[in-house]
CSV table of C-alpha atoms and ligand atoms in Angstrom, one decimal:
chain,number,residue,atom,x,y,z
A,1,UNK,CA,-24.0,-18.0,8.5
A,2,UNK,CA,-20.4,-19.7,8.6
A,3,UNK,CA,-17.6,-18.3,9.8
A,4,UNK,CA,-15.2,-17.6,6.6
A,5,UNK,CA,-11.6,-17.9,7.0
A,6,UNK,CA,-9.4,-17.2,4.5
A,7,UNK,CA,-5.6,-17.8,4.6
A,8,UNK,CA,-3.5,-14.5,2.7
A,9,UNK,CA,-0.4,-14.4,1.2
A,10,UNK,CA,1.9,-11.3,0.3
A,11,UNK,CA,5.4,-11.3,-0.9
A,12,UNK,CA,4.9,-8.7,-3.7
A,13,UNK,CA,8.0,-6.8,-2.1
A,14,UNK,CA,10.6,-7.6,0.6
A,15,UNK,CA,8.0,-8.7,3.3
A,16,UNK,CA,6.5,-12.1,3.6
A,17,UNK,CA,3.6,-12.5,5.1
A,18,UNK,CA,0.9,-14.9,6.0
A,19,UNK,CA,-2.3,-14.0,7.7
A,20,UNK,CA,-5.7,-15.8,8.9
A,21,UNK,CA,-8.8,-13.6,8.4
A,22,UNK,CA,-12.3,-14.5,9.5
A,23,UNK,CA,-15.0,-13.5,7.6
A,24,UNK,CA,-13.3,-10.9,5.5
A,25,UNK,CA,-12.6,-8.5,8.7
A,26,UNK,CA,-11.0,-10.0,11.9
A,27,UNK,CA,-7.4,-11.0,12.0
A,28,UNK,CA,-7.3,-13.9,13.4
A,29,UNK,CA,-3.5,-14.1,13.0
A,30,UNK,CA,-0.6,-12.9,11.3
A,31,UNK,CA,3.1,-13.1,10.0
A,32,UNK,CA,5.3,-10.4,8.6
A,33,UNK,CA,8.7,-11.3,8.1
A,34,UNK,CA,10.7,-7.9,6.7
A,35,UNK,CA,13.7,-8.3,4.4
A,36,UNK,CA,14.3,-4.5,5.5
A,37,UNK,CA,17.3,-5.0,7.1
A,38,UNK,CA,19.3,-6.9,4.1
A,39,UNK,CA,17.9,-4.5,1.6
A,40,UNK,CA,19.2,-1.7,3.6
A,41,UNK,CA,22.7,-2.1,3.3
A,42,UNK,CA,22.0,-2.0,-0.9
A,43,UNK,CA,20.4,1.4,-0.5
A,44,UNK,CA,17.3,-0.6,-1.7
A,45,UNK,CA,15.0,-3.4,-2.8
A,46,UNK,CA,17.7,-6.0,-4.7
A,47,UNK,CA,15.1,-7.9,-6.4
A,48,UNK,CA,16.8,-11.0,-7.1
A,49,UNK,CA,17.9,-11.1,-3.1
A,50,UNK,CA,14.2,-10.7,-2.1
A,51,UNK,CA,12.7,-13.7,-4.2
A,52,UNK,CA,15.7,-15.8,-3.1
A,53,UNK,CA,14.5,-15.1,0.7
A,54,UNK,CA,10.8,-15.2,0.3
A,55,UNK,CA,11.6,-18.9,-1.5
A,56,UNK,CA,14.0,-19.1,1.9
A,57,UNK,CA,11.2,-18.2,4.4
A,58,UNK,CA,7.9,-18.5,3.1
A,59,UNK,CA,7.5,-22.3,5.0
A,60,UNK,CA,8.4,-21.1,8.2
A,61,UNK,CA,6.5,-18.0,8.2
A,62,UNK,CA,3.3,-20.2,7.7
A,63,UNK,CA,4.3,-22.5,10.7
A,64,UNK,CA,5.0,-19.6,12.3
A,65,UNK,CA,1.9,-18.4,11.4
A,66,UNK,CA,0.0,-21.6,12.5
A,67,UNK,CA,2.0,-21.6,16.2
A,68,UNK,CA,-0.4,-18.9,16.7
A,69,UNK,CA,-4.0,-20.4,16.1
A,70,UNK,CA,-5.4,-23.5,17.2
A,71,UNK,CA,-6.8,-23.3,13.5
A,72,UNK,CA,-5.5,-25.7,10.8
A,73,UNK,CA,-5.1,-25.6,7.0
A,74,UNK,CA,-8.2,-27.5,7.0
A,75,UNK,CA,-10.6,-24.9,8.8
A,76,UNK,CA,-9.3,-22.6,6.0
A,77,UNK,CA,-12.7,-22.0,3.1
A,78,UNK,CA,-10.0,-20.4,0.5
A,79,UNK,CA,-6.3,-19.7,0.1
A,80,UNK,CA,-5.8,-16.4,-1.7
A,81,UNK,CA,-2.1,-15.0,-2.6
A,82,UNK,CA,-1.3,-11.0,-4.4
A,83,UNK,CA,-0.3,-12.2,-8.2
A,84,UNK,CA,0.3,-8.6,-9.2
A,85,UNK,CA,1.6,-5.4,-9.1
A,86,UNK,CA,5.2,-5.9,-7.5
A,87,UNK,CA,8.4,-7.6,-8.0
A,88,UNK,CA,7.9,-10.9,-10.8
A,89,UNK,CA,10.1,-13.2,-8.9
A,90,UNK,CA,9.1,-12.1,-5.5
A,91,UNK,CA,5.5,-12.6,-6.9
A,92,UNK,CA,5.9,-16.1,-8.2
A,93,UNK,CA,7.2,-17.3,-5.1
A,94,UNK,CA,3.8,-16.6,-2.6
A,95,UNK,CA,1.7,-17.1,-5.9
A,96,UNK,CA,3.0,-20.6,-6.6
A,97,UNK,CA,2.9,-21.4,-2.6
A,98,UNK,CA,-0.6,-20.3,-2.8
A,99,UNK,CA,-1.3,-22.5,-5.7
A,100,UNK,CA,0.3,-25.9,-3.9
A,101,UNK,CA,-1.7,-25.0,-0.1
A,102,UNK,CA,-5.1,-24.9,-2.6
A,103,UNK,CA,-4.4,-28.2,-4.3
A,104,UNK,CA,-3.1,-30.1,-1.6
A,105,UNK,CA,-5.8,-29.1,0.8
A,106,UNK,CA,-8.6,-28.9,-1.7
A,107,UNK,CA,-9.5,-25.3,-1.0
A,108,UNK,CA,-10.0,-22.3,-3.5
A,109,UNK,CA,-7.5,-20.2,-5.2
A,110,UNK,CA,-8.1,-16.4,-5.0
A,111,UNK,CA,-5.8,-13.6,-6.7
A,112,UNK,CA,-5.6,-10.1,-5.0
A,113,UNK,CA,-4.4,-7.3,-6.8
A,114,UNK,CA,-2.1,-6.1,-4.2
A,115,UNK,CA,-3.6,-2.3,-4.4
A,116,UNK,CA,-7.5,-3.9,-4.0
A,117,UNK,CA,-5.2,-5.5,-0.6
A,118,UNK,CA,-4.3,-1.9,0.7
A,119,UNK,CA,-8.1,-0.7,0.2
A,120,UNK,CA,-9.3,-3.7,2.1
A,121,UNK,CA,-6.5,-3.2,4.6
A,122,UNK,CA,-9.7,-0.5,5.8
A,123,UNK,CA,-12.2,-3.3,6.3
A,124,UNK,CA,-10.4,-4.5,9.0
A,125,UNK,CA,-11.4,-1.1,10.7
A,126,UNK,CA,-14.9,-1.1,9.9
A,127,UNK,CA,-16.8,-2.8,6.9
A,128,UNK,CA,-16.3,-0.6,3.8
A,129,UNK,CA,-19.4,1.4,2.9
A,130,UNK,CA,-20.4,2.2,-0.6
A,131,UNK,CA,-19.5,4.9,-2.6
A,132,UNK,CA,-16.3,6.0,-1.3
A,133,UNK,CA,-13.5,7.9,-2.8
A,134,UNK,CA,-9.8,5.6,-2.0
A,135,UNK,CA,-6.5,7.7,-2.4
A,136,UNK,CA,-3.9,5.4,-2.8
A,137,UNK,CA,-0.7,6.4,-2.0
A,138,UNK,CA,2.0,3.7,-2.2
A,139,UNK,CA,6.1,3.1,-3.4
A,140,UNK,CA,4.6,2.3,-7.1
A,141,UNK,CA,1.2,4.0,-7.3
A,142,UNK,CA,-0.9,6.9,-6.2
A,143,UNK,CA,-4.3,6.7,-7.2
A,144,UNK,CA,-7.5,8.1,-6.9
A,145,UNK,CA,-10.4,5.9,-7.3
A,146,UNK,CA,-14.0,6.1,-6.8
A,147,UNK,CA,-15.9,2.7,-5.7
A,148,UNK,CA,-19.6,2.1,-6.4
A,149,UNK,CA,-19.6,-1.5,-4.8
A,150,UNK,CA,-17.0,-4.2,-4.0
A,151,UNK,CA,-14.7,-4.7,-6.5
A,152,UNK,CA,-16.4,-1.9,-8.5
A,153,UNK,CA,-12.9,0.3,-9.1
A,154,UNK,CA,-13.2,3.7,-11.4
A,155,UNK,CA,-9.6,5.4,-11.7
A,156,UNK,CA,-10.2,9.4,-11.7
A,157,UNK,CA,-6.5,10.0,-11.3
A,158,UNK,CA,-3.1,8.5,-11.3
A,159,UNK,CA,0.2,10.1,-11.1
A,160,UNK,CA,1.9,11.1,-14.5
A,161,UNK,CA,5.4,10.1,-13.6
A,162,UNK,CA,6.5,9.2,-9.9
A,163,UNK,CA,4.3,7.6,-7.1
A,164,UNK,CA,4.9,9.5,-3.6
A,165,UNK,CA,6.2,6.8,-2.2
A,166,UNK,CA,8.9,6.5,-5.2
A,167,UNK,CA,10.1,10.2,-4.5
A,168,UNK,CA,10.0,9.9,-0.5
A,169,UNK,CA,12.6,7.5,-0.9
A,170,UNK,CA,14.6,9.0,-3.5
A,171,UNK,CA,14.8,12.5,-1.7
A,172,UNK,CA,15.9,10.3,1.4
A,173,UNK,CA,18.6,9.2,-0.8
A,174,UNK,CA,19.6,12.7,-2.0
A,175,UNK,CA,19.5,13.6,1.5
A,176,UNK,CA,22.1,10.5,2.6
A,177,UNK,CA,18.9,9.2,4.7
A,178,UNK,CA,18.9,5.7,5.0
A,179,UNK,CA,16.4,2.8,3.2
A,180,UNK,CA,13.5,2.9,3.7
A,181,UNK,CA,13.2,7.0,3.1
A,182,UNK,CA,9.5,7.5,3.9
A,183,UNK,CA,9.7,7.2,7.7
A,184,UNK,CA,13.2,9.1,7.7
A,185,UNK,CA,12.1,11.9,5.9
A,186,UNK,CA,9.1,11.7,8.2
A,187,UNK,CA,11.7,11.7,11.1
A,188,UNK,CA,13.5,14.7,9.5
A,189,UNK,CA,10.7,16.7,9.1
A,190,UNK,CA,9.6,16.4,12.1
A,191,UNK,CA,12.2,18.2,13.4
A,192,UNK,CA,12.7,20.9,10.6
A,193,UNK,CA,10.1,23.7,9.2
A,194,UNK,CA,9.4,23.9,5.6
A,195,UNK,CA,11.5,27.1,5.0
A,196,UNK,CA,12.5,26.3,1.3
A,197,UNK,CA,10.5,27.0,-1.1
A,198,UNK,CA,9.4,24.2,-4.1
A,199,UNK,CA,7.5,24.3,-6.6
A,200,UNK,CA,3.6,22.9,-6.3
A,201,UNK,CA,2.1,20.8,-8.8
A,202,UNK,CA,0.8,22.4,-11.6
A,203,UNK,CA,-1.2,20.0,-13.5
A,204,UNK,CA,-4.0,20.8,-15.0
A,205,UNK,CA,-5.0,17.5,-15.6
A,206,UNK,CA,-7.8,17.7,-13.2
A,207,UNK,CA,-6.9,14.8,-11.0
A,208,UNK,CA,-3.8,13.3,-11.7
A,209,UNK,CA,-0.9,13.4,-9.9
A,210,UNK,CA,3.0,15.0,-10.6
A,211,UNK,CA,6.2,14.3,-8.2
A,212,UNK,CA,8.5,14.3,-10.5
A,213,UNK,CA,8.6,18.3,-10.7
A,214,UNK,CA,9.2,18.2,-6.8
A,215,UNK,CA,12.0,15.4,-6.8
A,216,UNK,CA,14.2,17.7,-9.2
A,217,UNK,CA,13.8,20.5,-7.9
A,218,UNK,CA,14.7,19.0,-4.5
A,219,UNK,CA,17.8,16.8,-6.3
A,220,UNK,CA,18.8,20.5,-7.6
A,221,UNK,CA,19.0,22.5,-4.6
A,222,UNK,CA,20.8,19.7,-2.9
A,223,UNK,CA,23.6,20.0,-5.8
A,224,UNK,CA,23.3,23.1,-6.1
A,225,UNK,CA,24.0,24.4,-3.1
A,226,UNK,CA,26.7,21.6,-2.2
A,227,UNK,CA,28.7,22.6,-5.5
A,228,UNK,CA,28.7,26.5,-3.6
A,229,UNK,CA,29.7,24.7,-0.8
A,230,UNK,CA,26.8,25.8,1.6
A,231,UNK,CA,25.4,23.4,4.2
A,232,UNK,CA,21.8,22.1,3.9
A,233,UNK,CA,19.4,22.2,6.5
A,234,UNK,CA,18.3,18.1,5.8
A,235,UNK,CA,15.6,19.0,8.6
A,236,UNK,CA,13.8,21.7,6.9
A,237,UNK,CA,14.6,20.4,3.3
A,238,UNK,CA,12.6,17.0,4.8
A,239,UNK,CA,9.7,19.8,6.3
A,240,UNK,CA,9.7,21.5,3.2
A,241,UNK,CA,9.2,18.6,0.9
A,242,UNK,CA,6.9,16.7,3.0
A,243,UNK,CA,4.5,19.7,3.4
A,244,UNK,CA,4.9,20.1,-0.8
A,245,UNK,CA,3.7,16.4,-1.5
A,246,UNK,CA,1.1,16.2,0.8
A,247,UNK,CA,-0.6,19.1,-0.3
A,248,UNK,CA,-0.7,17.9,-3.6
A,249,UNK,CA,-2.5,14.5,-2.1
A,250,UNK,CA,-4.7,17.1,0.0
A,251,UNK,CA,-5.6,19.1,-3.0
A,252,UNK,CA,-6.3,16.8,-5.4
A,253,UNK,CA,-8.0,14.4,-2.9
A,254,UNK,CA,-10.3,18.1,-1.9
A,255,UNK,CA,-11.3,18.2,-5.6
A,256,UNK,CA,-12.3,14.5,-6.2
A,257,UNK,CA,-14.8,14.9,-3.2
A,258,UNK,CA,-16.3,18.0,-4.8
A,259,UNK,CA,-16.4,16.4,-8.0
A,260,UNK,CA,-18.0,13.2,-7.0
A,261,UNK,CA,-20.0,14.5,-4.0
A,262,UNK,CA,-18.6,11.5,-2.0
A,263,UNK,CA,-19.1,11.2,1.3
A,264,UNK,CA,-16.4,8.8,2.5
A,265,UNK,CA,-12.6,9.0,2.0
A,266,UNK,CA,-10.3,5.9,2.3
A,267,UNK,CA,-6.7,6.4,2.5
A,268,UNK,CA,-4.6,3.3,1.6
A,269,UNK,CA,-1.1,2.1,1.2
A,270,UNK,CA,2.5,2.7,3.0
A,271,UNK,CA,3.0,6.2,2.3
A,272,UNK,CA,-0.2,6.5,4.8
A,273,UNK,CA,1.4,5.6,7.7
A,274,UNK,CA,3.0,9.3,7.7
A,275,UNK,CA,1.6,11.1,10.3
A,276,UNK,CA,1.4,14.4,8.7
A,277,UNK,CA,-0.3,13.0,6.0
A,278,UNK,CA,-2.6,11.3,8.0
A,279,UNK,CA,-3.5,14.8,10.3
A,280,UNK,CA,-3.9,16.9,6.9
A,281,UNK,CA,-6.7,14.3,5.5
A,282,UNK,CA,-8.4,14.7,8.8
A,283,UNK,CA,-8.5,18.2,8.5
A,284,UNK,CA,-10.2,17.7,5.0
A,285,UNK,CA,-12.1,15.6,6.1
A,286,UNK,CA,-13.8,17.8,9.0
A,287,UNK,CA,-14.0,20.5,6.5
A,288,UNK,CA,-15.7,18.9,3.9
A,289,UNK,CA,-17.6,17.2,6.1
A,290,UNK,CA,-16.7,13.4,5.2
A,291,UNK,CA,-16.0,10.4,6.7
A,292,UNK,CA,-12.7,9.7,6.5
A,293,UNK,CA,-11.0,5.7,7.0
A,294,UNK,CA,-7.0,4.9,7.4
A,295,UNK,CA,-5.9,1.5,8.4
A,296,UNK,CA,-4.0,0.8,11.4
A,297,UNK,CA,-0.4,1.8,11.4
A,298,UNK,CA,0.7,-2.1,11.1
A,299,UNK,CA,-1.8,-2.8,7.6
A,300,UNK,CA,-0.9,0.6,6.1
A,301,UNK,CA,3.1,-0.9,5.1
A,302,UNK,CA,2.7,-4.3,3.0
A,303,UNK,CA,0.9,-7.5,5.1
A,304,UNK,CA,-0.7,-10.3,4.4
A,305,UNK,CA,-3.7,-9.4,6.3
A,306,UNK,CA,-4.8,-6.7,4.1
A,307,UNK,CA,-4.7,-9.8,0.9
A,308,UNK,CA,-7.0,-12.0,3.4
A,309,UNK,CA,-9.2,-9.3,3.9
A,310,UNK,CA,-9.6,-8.1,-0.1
A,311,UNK,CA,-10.1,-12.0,-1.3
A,312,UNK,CA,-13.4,-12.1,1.0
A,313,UNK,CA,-15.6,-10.2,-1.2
A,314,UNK,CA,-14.2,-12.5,-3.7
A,315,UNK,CA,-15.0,-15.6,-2.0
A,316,UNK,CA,-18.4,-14.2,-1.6
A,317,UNK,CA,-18.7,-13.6,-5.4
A,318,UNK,CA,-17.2,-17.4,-6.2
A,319,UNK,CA,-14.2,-15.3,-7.7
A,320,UNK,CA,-11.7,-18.3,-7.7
A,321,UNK,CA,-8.7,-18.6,-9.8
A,322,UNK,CA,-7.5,-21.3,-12.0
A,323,UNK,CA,-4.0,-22.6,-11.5
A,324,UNK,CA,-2.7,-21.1,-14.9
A,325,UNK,CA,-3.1,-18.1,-13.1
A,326,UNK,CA,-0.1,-16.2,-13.4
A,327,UNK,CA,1.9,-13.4,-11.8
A,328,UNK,CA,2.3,-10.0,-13.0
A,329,UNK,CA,4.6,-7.5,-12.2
A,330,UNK,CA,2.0,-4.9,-13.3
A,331,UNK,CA,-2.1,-5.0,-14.0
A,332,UNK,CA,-4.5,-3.1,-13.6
A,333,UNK,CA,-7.4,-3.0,-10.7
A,334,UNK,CA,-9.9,-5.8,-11.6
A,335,UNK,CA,-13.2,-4.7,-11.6
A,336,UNK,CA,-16.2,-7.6,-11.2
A,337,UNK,CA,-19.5,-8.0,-12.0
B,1,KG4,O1,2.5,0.0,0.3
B,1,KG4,P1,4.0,-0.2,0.5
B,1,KG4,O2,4.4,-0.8,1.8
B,1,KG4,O3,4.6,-0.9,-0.7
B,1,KG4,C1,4.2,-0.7,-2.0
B,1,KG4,O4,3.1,-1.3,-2.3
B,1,KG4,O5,4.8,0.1,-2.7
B,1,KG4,O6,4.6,1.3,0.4
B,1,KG4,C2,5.9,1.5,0.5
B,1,KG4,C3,6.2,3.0,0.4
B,1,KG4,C4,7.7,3.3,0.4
B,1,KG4,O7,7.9,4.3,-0.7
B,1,KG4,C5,7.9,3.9,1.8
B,1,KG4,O8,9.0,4.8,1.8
B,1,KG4,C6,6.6,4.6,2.0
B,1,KG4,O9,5.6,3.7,1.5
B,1,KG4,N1,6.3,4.8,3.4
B,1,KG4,C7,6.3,6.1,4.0
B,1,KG4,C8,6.1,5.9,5.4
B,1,KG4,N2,6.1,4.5,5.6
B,1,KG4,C9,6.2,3.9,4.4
B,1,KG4,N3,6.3,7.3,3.4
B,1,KG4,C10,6.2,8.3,4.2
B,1,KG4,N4,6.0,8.3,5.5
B,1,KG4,C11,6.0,7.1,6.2
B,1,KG4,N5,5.8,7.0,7.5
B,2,ZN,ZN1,2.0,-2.1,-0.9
C-alpha cells in the first residue's frame, strides 16, 4: 500500500505546531513553537496574546517545518488541523490555515478533536490495539474512556469540577511557583515528602473524578497557616499534593480495569509527562497485570504530531471535513461508524 502522509496542525493553546506523519505512526517531522515564555510573565495563558502570535508565527513554523523534509505540500494525502476543545481564537487561527493549505493544494480537510490527538499521541509508540482503557489527564479534562475500535470513544468518567492539570497549576500559583505549575510542582515534590495530610477523593460516583476538594483544602492551609504566620514547607506541600492527585488517577484508573476487564491502559495528555504519575501507573499496571502505553515525554505536552497521527484513522475511514467546518472551544469526543 501507499505511503500516507498527513500534514497536522495544533494551536489549541499557546504552542504552534506543524508536523508530517507517515502513515498514521512515523514522525516524519515536526515544529513546536511555545508561547511559554510570554505567557509566563502573565502568570498564564492570555488568550487574546496567544491567537495574536499563532496568527504571527504559524507561516514560519510550516517553512520551518518544511526545512526539515525533502517532502513538499504536494506529497501531503490530507491536511488535518485540531477545531476543538481549546482556546476559540487560538483555534480559528491553525483551523482556517488548515482550511487555505487544503484548498490551495487540493488535498483533504480532517478535524481532530484535540483529546482523540493526545490518545493517538500513543500510536506513535506502537499501533493502538483494541479494547483499551485511555485515562486522560490534561489542563482542561481528565477522562476515562473505554475504546472498542478507532474512533469508537465510551466516556466511563470525567471529573466533576477541576481537570488535574487545572489544579496542578493553580496550587503552583498558591505556592508562588512559576507558569507552567505542573512541572514545578513536579520539581517541588521531588524534593519534599508528603507529610501533610489532605483529604482523598470521596466520590462515590464510581468513576468520576474530584480536584476541587484537594485545591481548597491546599489554598486553605497555605492561608491559614500564613495568616499564623508559620512558614510552609512548599516542598512537602508539592509531595503531599502530588501523591493526593495521583492516587485518585491510580484508584479510579484500578477500578475501570476491574470493571471493564481491559487489558490495555493508555495514558494521554500533559499532565502525563509527570514522572510520578507515570511510575505509579506502571505499578498498576504490573499488578493488574495490563499492558500499559504512555507517549514519549515530547507528545505527552501539546504537538502537532499527535493531530497527524489521530486524522490517520480518519483518512482511512474517508472522514474529511467540509470547509464550513468550524471551531469550538468545547465538543465532545466524536465517535464514528
Ligand atoms: O495536554 P496539555 O499540554 O494541554 C491541554 O490540552 O490542556 O496539558 C497541559 C497541562 C497543564 O495543566 C500542565 O501544568 C500539565 O499539563 N503538565 C504537568 C506536567 N507537564 C505538563 N503536570 C504535572 N507534571 C508535569 N510534568
Ligand atoms: Zn492538550
Amino acid at each position: 500500500m501507499k505511503d500516507i502522509y498527513i500534514l497536522g496542525i495544533e494551536t489549541s493553546c499557546d504552542e504552534t505546531s506543524i508536523s508530517i506523519v507517515k502513515n498514521g505512526c512515523v514522525d516524519v517531522a515536526t515544529t513546536v513553537l511555545t508561547q511559554m515564555d510570554t505567557h509566563a510573565s502573565y502568570g498564564g495563558v492570555v488568550p487574546e496574546i496567544a491567537s495574536r502570535m499563532h496568527t504571527e508565527n504559524i507561516t514560519l513554523v510550516l517553512e520551518d517545518l518544511f526545512s526539515k523534509t525533502d517532502l513538499t505540500m504536494n506529497d501531503m494525502d490530507a491536511v488535518a488541523a485540531t477545531y476543538a476543545p481549546g482556546l476559540l481564537g487560538s483555534l480559528l487561527v491553525g483551523l482556517e490555515f488548515a482550511k487555505t493549505l487544503s484548498l490551495v493544494y487540493q488535498k483533504p480537510l480532517i478535524k481532530v478533536h484535540h483529546l482523540a490527538g493526545h490518545i493517538y499521541a500513543n500510536n506513535l509508540e506502537e499501533r493502538l490495539e483494541f479494547p483499551l482503557l485511555a485515562l486522560i489527564v490534561s489542563g482542561g479534562h481528565t477522562e476515562l474512556v473505554l475504546m472498542e475500535d478507532d474512533y469508537r470513544f465510551n466516556v466511563l468518567g470525567s471529573t466533576l469540577d477541576d481537570a488535574v492539570g487545572e489544579v496542578y497549576d493553580k496550587v503552583a500559583k498558591v505556592l508562588g511557583l512559576p507558569y507552567p505549575g505542573g512541572p514545578n510542582i513536579e520539581k517541588y515534590a521531588l524534593q519534599g515528602k508528603p507529610n501533610y495530610t489532605l483529604p482523598k477523593s470521596v466520590v462515590n460516583d464510581e468513576l468520576n473524578f474530584s480536584f476541587s476538594g484537594l485545591k481548597s483544602s491546599v489554598i486553605n492551609l497555605v492561608h491559614n497557616e500564613t495568616q499564623k504566620g508559620s512558614e510552609i514547607n512548599k516542598y512537602d506541600l508539592a509531595s503531599s499534593f502530588q501523591t493526593t492527585a495521583v492516587e485518585q488517577l491510580v484508584r479510579k484508573t484500578k477500578e475501570a480495569i476491574k470493571k471493564t476487564g481491559s487489558k490495555r491502559l493508555i495514558i494521554a495528555g500533559g499532565v502525563s509527562a509527570n514522572k510520578y504519575l507515570r511510575e505509579e501507573m506502571t505499578k498498576l499496571a504490573k499488578e493488574t497485570n495490563i499492558k500499559l502505553s504512555i507517549p514519549k515525554m515530547k507528545y505527552c505536552t501539546d504537538n502537532a504530531t499527535m493531530i497527524a497521527a489521530a486524522a490517520y484513522p480518519l483518512y482511512l475511514k474517508k472522514e474529511f471535513s467540509t470547509y464550513d467546518t468550524n471551531a469550538k472551544s468545547t465538543d465532545k469526543l466524536f465517535t464514528t461508524k
